[in-house]
Amino acid sequence: MLRIITQQADVSAELQRICDRTHDEQVLHKEATVREVLQAVKRQGDKAVLHYTAEFDHQTLKPEELRVSGSELDAAYQQVSKELLQAIRLACRQIEAFHRQRVPKSWIHFGDDEVVLGKRYTPVDRAGLYVPGGRAAYPSTVLMNGIPAKVAGVPRVVMVTPPGVGKAINPAVLVAAQEAGVQEIYRVGGAQAVAALAYGTETIPKVNVITGPGNIYVTLAKKLVYGTVGIDSLAGPSEVLIIADEHANPVNVAADLLAQAEHDPMAAAILLTTDAALAKNVQVAVERQLVDHPRRIDTEKAIAHYGLIVVVESLEAAAELSNEFAPEHLELEIKDPWSLIPQIRHAGAIFLGYSTPEAVGDYLAGPNHTLPTSGAARYASALGVETFLKHSSIIQYSQTALQKVAGAINVLATAEGLPSHADSVRRRIQQEE
Ligand SMILES: NC(=O)c1ccc[n+]([C@@H]2O[C@H](COP(=O)([O-])OP(=O)(O)OC[C@H]3O[C@@H](n4cnc5c(N)ncnc54)[C@H](O)[C@@H]3O)[C@@H](O)[C@H]2O)c1
Ligand SMILES: N[C@H](CO)Cc1c[nH]c[nH+]1
Ligand SMILES: [Zn+2]
């Protein structure tokens, strides 16, 4: 049952508990498992990858089966319906159109005294995309990761995803990969997949950046390999926070809460509402919608542990609580959503109005659905083209320009106790004189 509390109760502490669910003490034993997997893959390569695939995914693979073959890729097109292929292609077009807007561009500025300054963007050489596959198949995540990587111009893009029953990968995932231009796919998931991408194995190449969402094991692994490789953000178990007023439809609000809760027993679903009657009606609607839910057990777990309805005093109070939580997805199911926007400071994606279910963003609105969770939206953002790019600063000085700043550099270098810095400038000035 989805709990209802009022704002008088210690709401902030309760929201913090839900927010911290992936980095609290209860996940420490999972972190120990992940550390063990990372170390083993680093030392033993494919052997460890295959061992953990047998242990956690219950699939016994030979090393040569790790990479998805060309014939399996071709066959996938025969296994998906025409409607699914059309939907994937529509999503592709919309996601690509969105991500092509405002791609960071290199720039150069020619200033006085022949000083040239700028930034030069270059893609990483190799990117590794993690596509989840434990509890559901995610062709949409293939597109959300593969398309920005291709738009960024990454020369080698590889994808990992867990093997399903009979070692097979969901054909929709394989079709989505090909539509996004990704051909190099390995059947491995969890922490062992992240480790393989971070350290490289005999079969799986080491990459420069690992992107993509995943469950607690994947997210902890990404956190631990950060530094050896870059990562997009900590995009862990899904979450939604809905701010709703008395005009919101309780059945729709309930459906949106369940749409995130159904991802994972560690998913979070929170409603902040100014209307006590709506709170009760949503609670009832959630129960009803759970009755025949095909993913009932996991979804109920998420709702029981990380679900909450709070009756708040005002929309402003709701916005403040939402900022404390910093949700992955924020829905504003209120009459004038634009009026609340200035108060929203931290959210991965914001969905405005009664007719914008979060699912539209999950699949095909265009913006990326790989988003920071567990409070990471306070400092991180959606995956984007820039995730696959880095920039080098460009600096060129003429002799005249150097002469003008030599004195100041000398003072700064002396203050820092770094004489060779000062010397490297002074020598050039003296050479000219
Ligand atoms: N934040 C985002 O942007 C976003 C987007 C899409 C999905 N998601 C989240 O991605 C996740 C997908 O999770 P999933 O489980 O379906 O797929 P997954 O691929 O993330 O995880 C499955 C893998 O977890 C590993 N694993 C499972 N149990 C284990 C155990 N006991 N010990 C060690 N490893 C274990 C297995 O190796 C398996 O391959 C969900 O939490 C969903 O909410 C987040
Ligand atoms: N809601 C997920 C992000 O938390 C993305 C997704 C993919 N498919 C369905 N939903
Ligand atoms: Zn979703």
Coordinates of C-alpha atoms and ligand atoms in Angstrom, one line a residue:
M1 CA 0.0 0.0 0.0
L2 CA 1.3 3.4 -1.0
R3 CA 1.7 5.4 2.3
I4 CA 0.2 8.8 2.7
I5 CA 1.8 11.3 5.2
T6 CA 1.2 15.0 5.8
Q7 CA 3.8 17.7 5.7
Q8 CA 3.8 18.0 9.5
A9 CA 5.6 14.6 9.7
D10 CA 9.3 14.5 9.1
V11 CA 8.9 14.6 5.3
S12 CA 12.5 15.7 4.6
A13 CA 14.0 12.8 6.4
E14 CA 11.7 10.3 4.7
L15 CA 12.5 11.7 1.3
Q16 CA 16.2 11.6 2.0
R17 CA 15.9 8.0 3.0
I18 CA 14.3 7.2 -0.4
C19 CA 16.8 9.3 -2.3
D20 CA 19.8 7.6 -0.6
R21 CA 18.5 4.1 -1.2
T22 CA 21.4 3.3 -3.6
H23 CA 24.2 4.6 -1.3
D24 CA 23.0 3.7 2.2
E25 CA 24.4 1.0 4.4
Q26 CA 22.1 -1.7 3.1
V27 CA 23.9 -1.7 -0.3
L28 CA 27.3 -2.2 1.3
H29 CA 27.2 -6.0 0.8
K30 CA 26.3 -5.4 -2.9
E31 CA 29.3 -3.1 -3.2
A32 CA 31.5 -5.8 -1.8
T33 CA 30.2 -8.2 -4.5
V34 CA 30.8 -5.5 -7.2
R35 CA 34.4 -4.9 -6.0
E36 CA 35.1 -8.6 -6.2
V37 CA 33.7 -8.8 -9.7
L38 CA 35.8 -5.8 -10.9
Q39 CA 39.0 -7.2 -9.5
A40 CA 38.4 -10.7 -11.0
V41 CA 37.7 -9.3 -14.4
K42 CA 40.7 -7.0 -14.3
R43 CA 43.0 -10.0 -13.4
Q44 CA 41.4 -12.8 -15.4
G45 CA 39.6 -11.2 -18.3
D46 CA 37.1 -13.3 -20.3
K47 CA 37.4 -16.2 -17.8
A48 CA 35.9 -14.1 -15.0
V49 CA 33.3 -12.5 -17.4
L50 CA 32.1 -16.0 -18.3
H51 CA 32.2 -17.2 -14.6
Y52 CA 30.0 -14.3 -13.4
T53 CA 27.7 -14.6 -16.4
A54 CA 27.0 -18.2 -15.3
E55 CA 26.6 -17.1 -11.7
F56 CA 24.4 -14.0 -12.1
D57 CA 22.7 -14.5 -15.5
H58 CA 22.6 -18.3 -15.4
Q59 CA 24.0 -18.6 -19.0
T60 CA 27.0 -20.7 -19.8
L61 CA 28.9 -19.1 -22.7
K62 CA 32.0 -20.0 -24.6
P63 CA 34.4 -17.0 -25.2
E64 CA 33.5 -17.0 -28.9
E65 CA 29.9 -16.6 -28.0
L66 CA 30.4 -13.3 -26.2
R67 CA 30.2 -11.3 -29.4
V68 CA 26.8 -11.3 -31.1
S69 CA 27.4 -12.7 -34.6
G70 CA 26.5 -11.0 -37.9
S71 CA 23.9 -13.7 -38.7
E72 CA 22.2 -13.1 -35.3
L73 CA 22.1 -9.4 -36.1
D74 CA 20.5 -10.1 -39.5
A75 CA 18.0 -12.6 -38.1
A76 CA 16.8 -10.1 -35.5
Y77 CA 15.0 -8.1 -38.3
Q78 CA 12.9 -11.2 -39.1
Q79 CA 11.9 -11.5 -35.5
V80 CA 10.4 -8.0 -34.9
S81 CA 7.0 -6.9 -36.2
K82 CA 6.6 -4.2 -38.8
E83 CA 4.9 -1.9 -36.1
L84 CA 7.8 -2.3 -33.8
L85 CA 10.4 -1.5 -36.5
Q86 CA 8.3 1.6 -37.4
A87 CA 8.2 2.7 -33.8
I88 CA 11.9 2.2 -33.4
R89 CA 12.5 4.3 -36.5
L90 CA 10.2 7.1 -35.4
A91 CA 12.0 7.2 -32.0
C92 CA 15.3 7.2 -33.9
R93 CA 14.4 10.2 -35.9
Q94 CA 13.0 12.2 -33.0
I95 CA 16.0 11.4 -30.7
E96 CA 18.5 12.2 -33.4
A97 CA 16.7 15.5 -34.3
F98 CA 16.8 16.5 -30.6
H99 CA 20.5 15.6 -30.1
R100 CA 21.6 17.3 -33.2
Q101 CA 20.5 20.6 -31.8
R102 CA 23.2 22.6 -30.0
V103 CA 26.0 20.1 -30.5
P104 CA 29.0 21.7 -28.8
K105 CA 31.1 23.4 -31.5
S106 CA 34.8 24.1 -31.5
W107 CA 35.5 27.9 -31.4
I108 CA 38.5 30.2 -31.8
H109 CA 38.9 33.8 -30.9
F110 CA 41.6 36.1 -32.5
G111 CA 42.3 38.9 -29.9
D112 CA 44.6 41.8 -29.7
D113 CA 48.4 41.4 -30.1
E114 CA 47.8 38.1 -32.0
V115 CA 46.5 36.3 -29.1
V116 CA 44.5 33.3 -30.2
L117 CA 42.2 31.5 -27.7
G118 CA 39.6 28.8 -28.2
K119 CA 38.2 25.3 -27.5
R120 CA 38.5 22.3 -29.8
Y121 CA 36.0 19.5 -29.3
T122 CA 37.0 15.9 -30.1
P123 CA 35.1 12.7 -29.5
V124 CA 36.5 9.9 -27.4
D125 CA 38.1 7.1 -29.4
R126 CA 36.0 4.3 -28.0
A127 CA 32.7 4.3 -26.1
G128 CA 30.9 1.5 -24.3
L129 CA 27.2 1.5 -24.0
Y130 CA 25.5 -0.4 -21.3
V131 CA 22.0 -1.5 -22.2
P132 CA 20.1 -3.1 -19.3
G133 CA 18.4 -6.4 -19.7
G134 CA 17.8 -8.1 -16.4
R135 CA 14.2 -7.5 -15.7
A136 CA 13.1 -5.9 -19.0
A137 CA 14.5 -5.4 -22.5
Y138 CA 15.4 -1.9 -23.4
P139 CA 15.6 -1.1 -27.1
S140 CA 14.8 2.5 -26.2
T141 CA 18.0 2.7 -24.2
V142 CA 20.0 1.5 -27.1
L143 CA 18.8 4.5 -29.1
M144 CA 19.2 6.9 -26.2
N145 CA 22.9 5.9 -25.9
G146 CA 23.8 5.0 -29.5
I147 CA 22.4 8.0 -31.3
P148 CA 24.3 10.7 -29.2
A149 CA 27.5 8.6 -29.6
K150 CA 27.2 8.5 -33.3
V151 CA 26.2 12.2 -33.5
A152 CA 29.4 13.0 -31.5
G153 CA 31.4 11.1 -34.1
V154 CA 32.8 8.4 -31.8
P155 CA 34.8 6.1 -34.2
R156 CA 34.2 2.9 -32.3
V157 CA 31.0 2.3 -30.3
V158 CA 30.5 -1.0 -28.6
M159 CA 27.5 -2.2 -26.7
V160 CA 27.0 -4.7 -23.8
T161 CA 23.8 -6.2 -22.6
P162 CA 23.0 -9.3 -20.5
P163 CA 22.2 -12.6 -22.3
G164 CA 18.6 -13.7 -21.8
V165 CA 17.2 -17.2 -21.7
G166 CA 19.1 -19.5 -24.1
K167 CA 21.9 -16.9 -24.4
A168 CA 19.7 -14.9 -26.7
I169 CA 19.5 -11.1 -26.8
N170 CA 16.1 -9.6 -27.3
P171 CA 15.7 -9.0 -31.1
A172 CA 14.3 -5.6 -30.6
V173 CA 17.5 -4.6 -28.8
L174 CA 19.6 -5.9 -31.8
V175 CA 17.4 -4.1 -34.3
A176 CA 17.5 -0.8 -32.4
A177 CA 21.3 -1.2 -32.2
Q178 CA 21.6 -1.5 -36.0
E179 CA 19.2 1.3 -36.6
A180 CA 21.4 3.5 -34.3
G181 CA 24.5 2.4 -36.2
V182 CA 25.9 0.1 -33.5
Q183 CA 27.2 -3.3 -34.8
E184 CA 29.7 -4.5 -32.1
I185 CA 27.6 -6.1 -29.4
Y186 CA 28.7 -8.3 -26.5
R187 CA 26.3 -10.5 -24.4
V188 CA 27.4 -9.6 -20.9
G189 CA 25.6 -7.6 -18.2
G190 CA 26.0 -6.4 -14.7
A191 CA 29.2 -5.4 -13.0
Q192 CA 31.2 -7.9 -15.1
A193 CA 30.2 -6.0 -18.2
V194 CA 31.2 -2.6 -16.8
A195 CA 34.5 -4.2 -15.6
A196 CA 35.2 -5.6 -19.1
L197 CA 34.6 -2.2 -20.7
A198 CA 36.8 -0.4 -18.1
Y199 CA 39.8 -2.8 -18.1
G200 CA 39.4 -4.7 -21.5
T201 CA 39.5 -8.5 -21.8
E202 CA 40.8 -10.8 -24.6
T203 CA 37.4 -10.3 -26.4
I204 CA 35.9 -7.1 -25.2
P205 CA 37.8 -3.8 -25.9
K206 CA 38.7 -1.3 -23.2
V207 CA 36.8 1.9 -23.8
N208 CA 37.3 5.5 -22.7
V209 CA 33.8 6.2 -21.6
I210 CA 31.0 4.0 -20.3
T211 CA 27.4 5.2 -20.6
G212 CA 24.0 3.9 -19.9
P213 CA 21.6 3.1 -17.1
G214 CA 21.4 0.0 -15.0
N215 CA 20.4 -1.6 -11.7
I216 CA 22.3 -1.2 -8.4
Y217 CA 25.1 -3.5 -9.5
V218 CA 25.7 -1.7 -12.7
T219 CA 25.5 1.7 -11.0
L220 CA 27.9 0.8 -8.2
A221 CA 30.3 -0.7 -10.8
K222 CA 30.3 2.5 -12.9
K223 CA 30.9 4.6 -9.7
L224 CA 33.9 2.4 -8.9
V225 CA 35.6 2.4 -12.3
Y226 CA 35.2 6.2 -12.7
G227 CA 38.7 7.5 -13.2
T228 CA 39.9 4.5 -15.1
V229 CA 37.2 5.5 -17.6
G230 CA 34.8 8.3 -17.8
I231 CA 31.1 7.7 -17.1
D232 CA 27.9 9.6 -18.1
S233 CA 26.3 9.8 -14.6
L234 CA 25.0 7.5 -12.0
A235 CA 21.8 6.5 -13.8
G236 CA 20.5 3.9 -11.5
P237 CA 17.1 2.5 -10.5
S238 CA 14.4 4.8 -11.9
E239 CA 12.4 7.4 -10.0
V240 CA 9.6 9.8 -10.5
L241 CA 8.3 12.6 -8.3
I242 CA 4.9 14.0 -9.2
I243 CA 3.6 17.4 -8.0
A244 CA -0.2 17.4 -8.5
D245 CA -3.0 19.7 -7.7
E246 CA -6.7 19.0 -7.3
H247 CA -7.4 19.0 -11.0
A248 CA -5.0 16.1 -11.7
N249 CA -6.6 12.8 -12.7
P250 CA -5.8 10.3 -9.9
V251 CA -5.9 7.3 -12.3
N252 CA -3.3 8.9 -14.6
V253 CA -1.2 9.9 -11.6
A254 CA -1.3 6.3 -10.3
A255 CA -0.3 5.0 -13.7
D256 CA 2.7 7.4 -13.9
L257 CA 3.8 6.3 -10.4
L258 CA 3.6 2.6 -11.4
A259 CA 5.3 3.3 -14.7
Q260 CA 8.5 4.0 -12.8
A261 CA 8.0 1.6 -9.9
E262 CA 7.6 -1.3 -12.4
H263 CA 11.3 -0.9 -13.5
D264 CA 12.9 -2.3 -10.4
P265 CA 12.2 -3.2 -6.7
M266 CA 14.6 -0.3 -6.0
A267 CA 12.7 2.2 -8.1
A268 CA 11.1 5.2 -6.3
A269 CA 7.6 6.8 -6.9
I270 CA 6.6 9.9 -5.0
L271 CA 3.6 12.1 -5.1
L272 CA 3.4 15.6 -3.5
T273 CA -0.1 17.0 -3.7
T274 CA -1.9 19.9 -2.2
D275 CA -5.2 17.9 -2.3
A276 CA -5.9 15.3 0.4
A277 CA -8.7 13.8 -1.6
L278 CA -6.5 13.3 -4.6
A279 CA -3.9 11.6 -2.3
K280 CA -6.5 9.1 -1.2
N281 CA -7.8 8.5 -4.7
V282 CA -4.3 7.9 -6.1
Q283 CA -3.6 5.5 -3.3
V284 CA -6.8 3.5 -4.2
A285 CA -6.0 3.7 -8.0
V286 CA -2.5 2.3 -7.4
E287 CA -4.0 -0.7 -5.5
R288 CA -6.5 -1.3 -8.3
Q289 CA -3.9 -1.0 -11.1
L290 CA -1.6 -3.4 -9.2
V291 CA -4.2 -6.2 -9.1
D292 CA -3.6 -7.6 -12.6
H293 CA -0.1 -6.1 -13.0
P294 CA 2.2 -8.6 -14.8
R295 CA 5.2 -7.2 -12.8
R296 CA 3.2 -7.1 -9.6
I297 CA 5.8 -8.5 -7.1
D298 CA 8.7 -6.2 -8.0
T299 CA 6.4 -3.2 -8.4
E300 CA 4.8 -3.7 -5.0
K301 CA 8.2 -4.0 -3.4
A302 CA 9.2 -0.6 -4.9
I303 CA 5.9 1.0 -3.8
A304 CA 6.2 -0.5 -0.3
H305 CA 9.8 0.6 0.3
Y306 CA 10.3 3.6 -1.9
G307 CA 6.8 4.9 -2.6
L308 CA 5.3 7.8 -0.8
I309 CA 2.4 10.3 -1.0
V310 CA 2.8 13.6 0.9
V311 CA 0.0 16.0 1.3
V312 CA 1.7 19.4 1.2
E313 CA 0.6 22.9 2.2
S314 CA 1.3 24.6 -1.1
L315 CA 2.8 24.1 -4.5
E316 CA 5.8 26.2 -3.4
A317 CA 6.4 23.8 -0.5
A318 CA 6.2 20.9 -3.0
A319 CA 8.8 22.5 -5.2
E320 CA 11.1 22.9 -2.2
L321 CA 10.8 19.3 -1.2
S322 CA 11.3 18.3 -4.8
N323 CA 14.5 20.3 -4.9
E324 CA 15.7 18.4 -1.8
F325 CA 15.0 15.1 -3.5
A326 CA 16.4 16.1 -6.9
P327 CA 14.3 13.5 -8.9
E328 CA 15.3 11.8 -12.1
H329 CA 11.9 12.6 -13.5
L330 CA 9.6 15.4 -12.2
E331 CA 6.0 15.7 -13.4
L332 CA 4.1 18.9 -12.8
E333 CA 0.5 17.8 -13.0
I334 CA -0.8 21.2 -12.1
K335 CA -2.9 23.9 -13.9
D336 CA -0.1 26.3 -14.6
P337 CA 3.1 24.3 -14.7
W338 CA 5.2 27.1 -16.2
S339 CA 4.6 29.2 -13.1
L340 CA 6.4 26.7 -10.9
I341 CA 9.3 26.2 -13.2
P342 CA 11.4 29.1 -11.8
Q343 CA 11.3 27.4 -8.4
I344 CA 12.6 24.0 -9.7
R345 CA 16.3 23.8 -9.4
H346 CA 17.3 20.1 -9.5
A347 CA 15.6 17.5 -11.8
G348 CA 16.9 15.3 -14.6
A349 CA 13.8 15.9 -16.8
I350 CA 10.7 17.9 -16.2
F351 CA 7.3 17.0 -17.7
L352 CA 4.8 19.7 -17.8
G353 CA 1.0 19.5 -17.6
Y354 CA -1.7 16.9 -17.4
S355 CA -1.2 15.4 -20.8
T356 CA 2.6 14.7 -20.6
P357 CA 3.2 11.3 -19.1
E358 CA 6.8 10.6 -18.3
A359 CA 6.6 7.6 -20.7
V360 CA 6.6 10.0 -23.7
G361 CA 10.1 11.0 -22.6
D362 CA 11.1 7.4 -22.0
Y363 CA 10.5 6.4 -25.6
L364 CA 10.4 9.1 -28.2
A365 CA 9.9 12.8 -27.3
G366 CA 13.6 13.3 -28.2
P367 CA 15.4 14.3 -25.0
N368 CA 17.5 11.6 -23.4
H369 CA 16.0 9.1 -20.9
T370 CA 19.4 8.2 -19.4
L371 CA 19.2 10.5 -16.4
P372 CA 20.9 10.9 -13.0
T373 CA 19.2 9.2 -10.0
S374 CA 19.5 9.1 -6.2
G375 CA 20.2 12.8 -5.9
A376 CA 22.7 13.0 -8.7
A377 CA 20.5 15.5 -10.5
R378 CA 21.9 18.1 -8.0
Y379 CA 25.2 18.1 -10.0
A380 CA 24.7 15.9 -13.1
S381 CA 22.5 16.0 -16.2
A382 CA 21.0 13.8 -18.9
L383 CA 23.3 11.9 -21.2
G384 CA 24.0 13.9 -24.3
V385 CA 26.3 14.3 -27.3
E386 CA 28.7 16.2 -25.0
T387 CA 29.0 13.0 -22.9
F388 CA 31.1 11.5 -25.7
L389 CA 33.1 14.7 -26.3
K390 CA 35.9 16.4 -24.5
H391 CA 37.5 19.7 -25.3
S392 CA 41.1 20.9 -25.5
S393 CA 41.8 24.6 -24.8
I394 CA 43.7 26.4 -27.5
I395 CA 46.2 29.1 -26.6
Q396 CA 48.7 31.0 -28.8
Y397 CA 50.6 34.1 -27.7
S398 CA 52.8 36.4 -29.8
Q399 CA 56.1 37.9 -28.5
T400 CA 54.4 41.3 -28.0
A401 CA 51.5 39.7 -26.0
L402 CA 54.0 37.7 -23.9
Q403 CA 56.0 40.8 -23.1
K404 CA 52.9 42.6 -21.8
V405 CA 52.0 39.8 -19.2
A406 CA 55.6 38.7 -18.3
G407 CA 55.6 40.9 -15.2
A408 CA 52.4 39.6 -13.8
I409 CA 53.4 36.0 -14.5
N410 CA 56.6 36.6 -12.7
V411 CA 54.8 37.9 -9.6
L412 CA 52.3 35.0 -9.6
A413 CA 55.0 32.3 -10.1
T414 CA 57.2 33.9 -7.3
A415 CA 54.2 33.9 -5.0
E416 CA 53.7 30.2 -5.7
G417 CA 57.4 29.5 -5.2
L418 CA 57.8 28.1 -8.7
P419 CA 60.9 29.8 -10.2
S420 CA 61.1 27.7 -13.4
H421 CA 57.6 29.0 -14.4
A422 CA 58.8 32.6 -14.2
D423 CA 62.0 31.6 -15.9
S424 CA 60.3 30.0 -18.9
V425 CA 58.6 33.4 -19.6
R426 CA 61.6 35.6 -18.8
R427 CA 63.9 33.7 -21.1
R428 CA 61.7 34.3 -24.1
I429 CA 61.4 38.0 -23.3
Q430 CA 65.2 38.3 -22.9
Q431 CA 65.8 36.4 -26.1
E432 CA 63.8 39.0 -28.0
E433 CA 65.7 41.9 -26.3
Ligands
LIG1 N1 18.3 6.2 -14.7 C1 18.0 5.9 -15.9 O1 18.3 6.7 -16.8 C2 17.4 4.5 -16.3 C3 17.0 4.3 -17.6 C4 16.5 3.0 -17.9 C5 16.5 2.0 -16.9 N2 17.0 2.3 -15.7 C6 17.1 1.3 -14.6 O2 17.9 0.3 -15.1 C7 17.7 -0.9 -14.3 C8 17.6 -2.1 -15.2 O3 17.8 -3.2 -14.3 P1 17.7 -4.6 -14.8 O4 17.9 -5.4 -13.5 O5 16.5 -4.9 -15.6 O6 18.9 -4.8 -15.8 P2 20.5 -4.6 -15.6 O7 21.0 -5.0 -16.9 O8 20.8 -3.3 -15.2 O9 21.0 -5.6 -14.5 C9 21.0 -7.0 -14.8 C10 22.4 -7.5 -14.4 O10 22.6 -7.4 -13.0 C11 23.4 -8.4 -12.5 N3 22.9 -9.0 -11.3 C12 21.6 -9.3 -11.0 N4 21.5 -9.8 -9.7 C13 22.8 -9.8 -9.2 C14 23.4 -10.2 -8.0 N5 22.6 -10.7 -7.0 N6 24.7 -10.0 -7.8 C15 25.5 -9.5 -8.8 N7 25.0 -9.1 -10.0 C16 23.7 -9.3 -10.2 C17 23.4 -9.5 -13.6 O11 24.7 -9.7 -14.0 C18 22.5 -9.0 -14.7 O12 23.2 -9.1 -15.9 C19 16.5 -0.6 -13.5 O13 16.9 -0.3 -12.2 C20 15.9 0.6 -14.2 O14 15.1 1.4 -13.3 C21 17.4 3.6 -15.3
LIG2 N1 12.2 5.3 -17.2 C1 13.5 4.8 -17.6 C2 14.5 5.8 -17.1 O1 14.5 5.8 -15.7 C3 13.7 4.7 -19.1 C4 12.8 3.7 -19.8 C5 13.1 2.9 -20.8 N2 12.0 2.2 -21.2 C6 11.1 2.5 -20.4 N3 11.5 3.5 -19.5
ZN3 ZN 10.5 4.1 -17.7

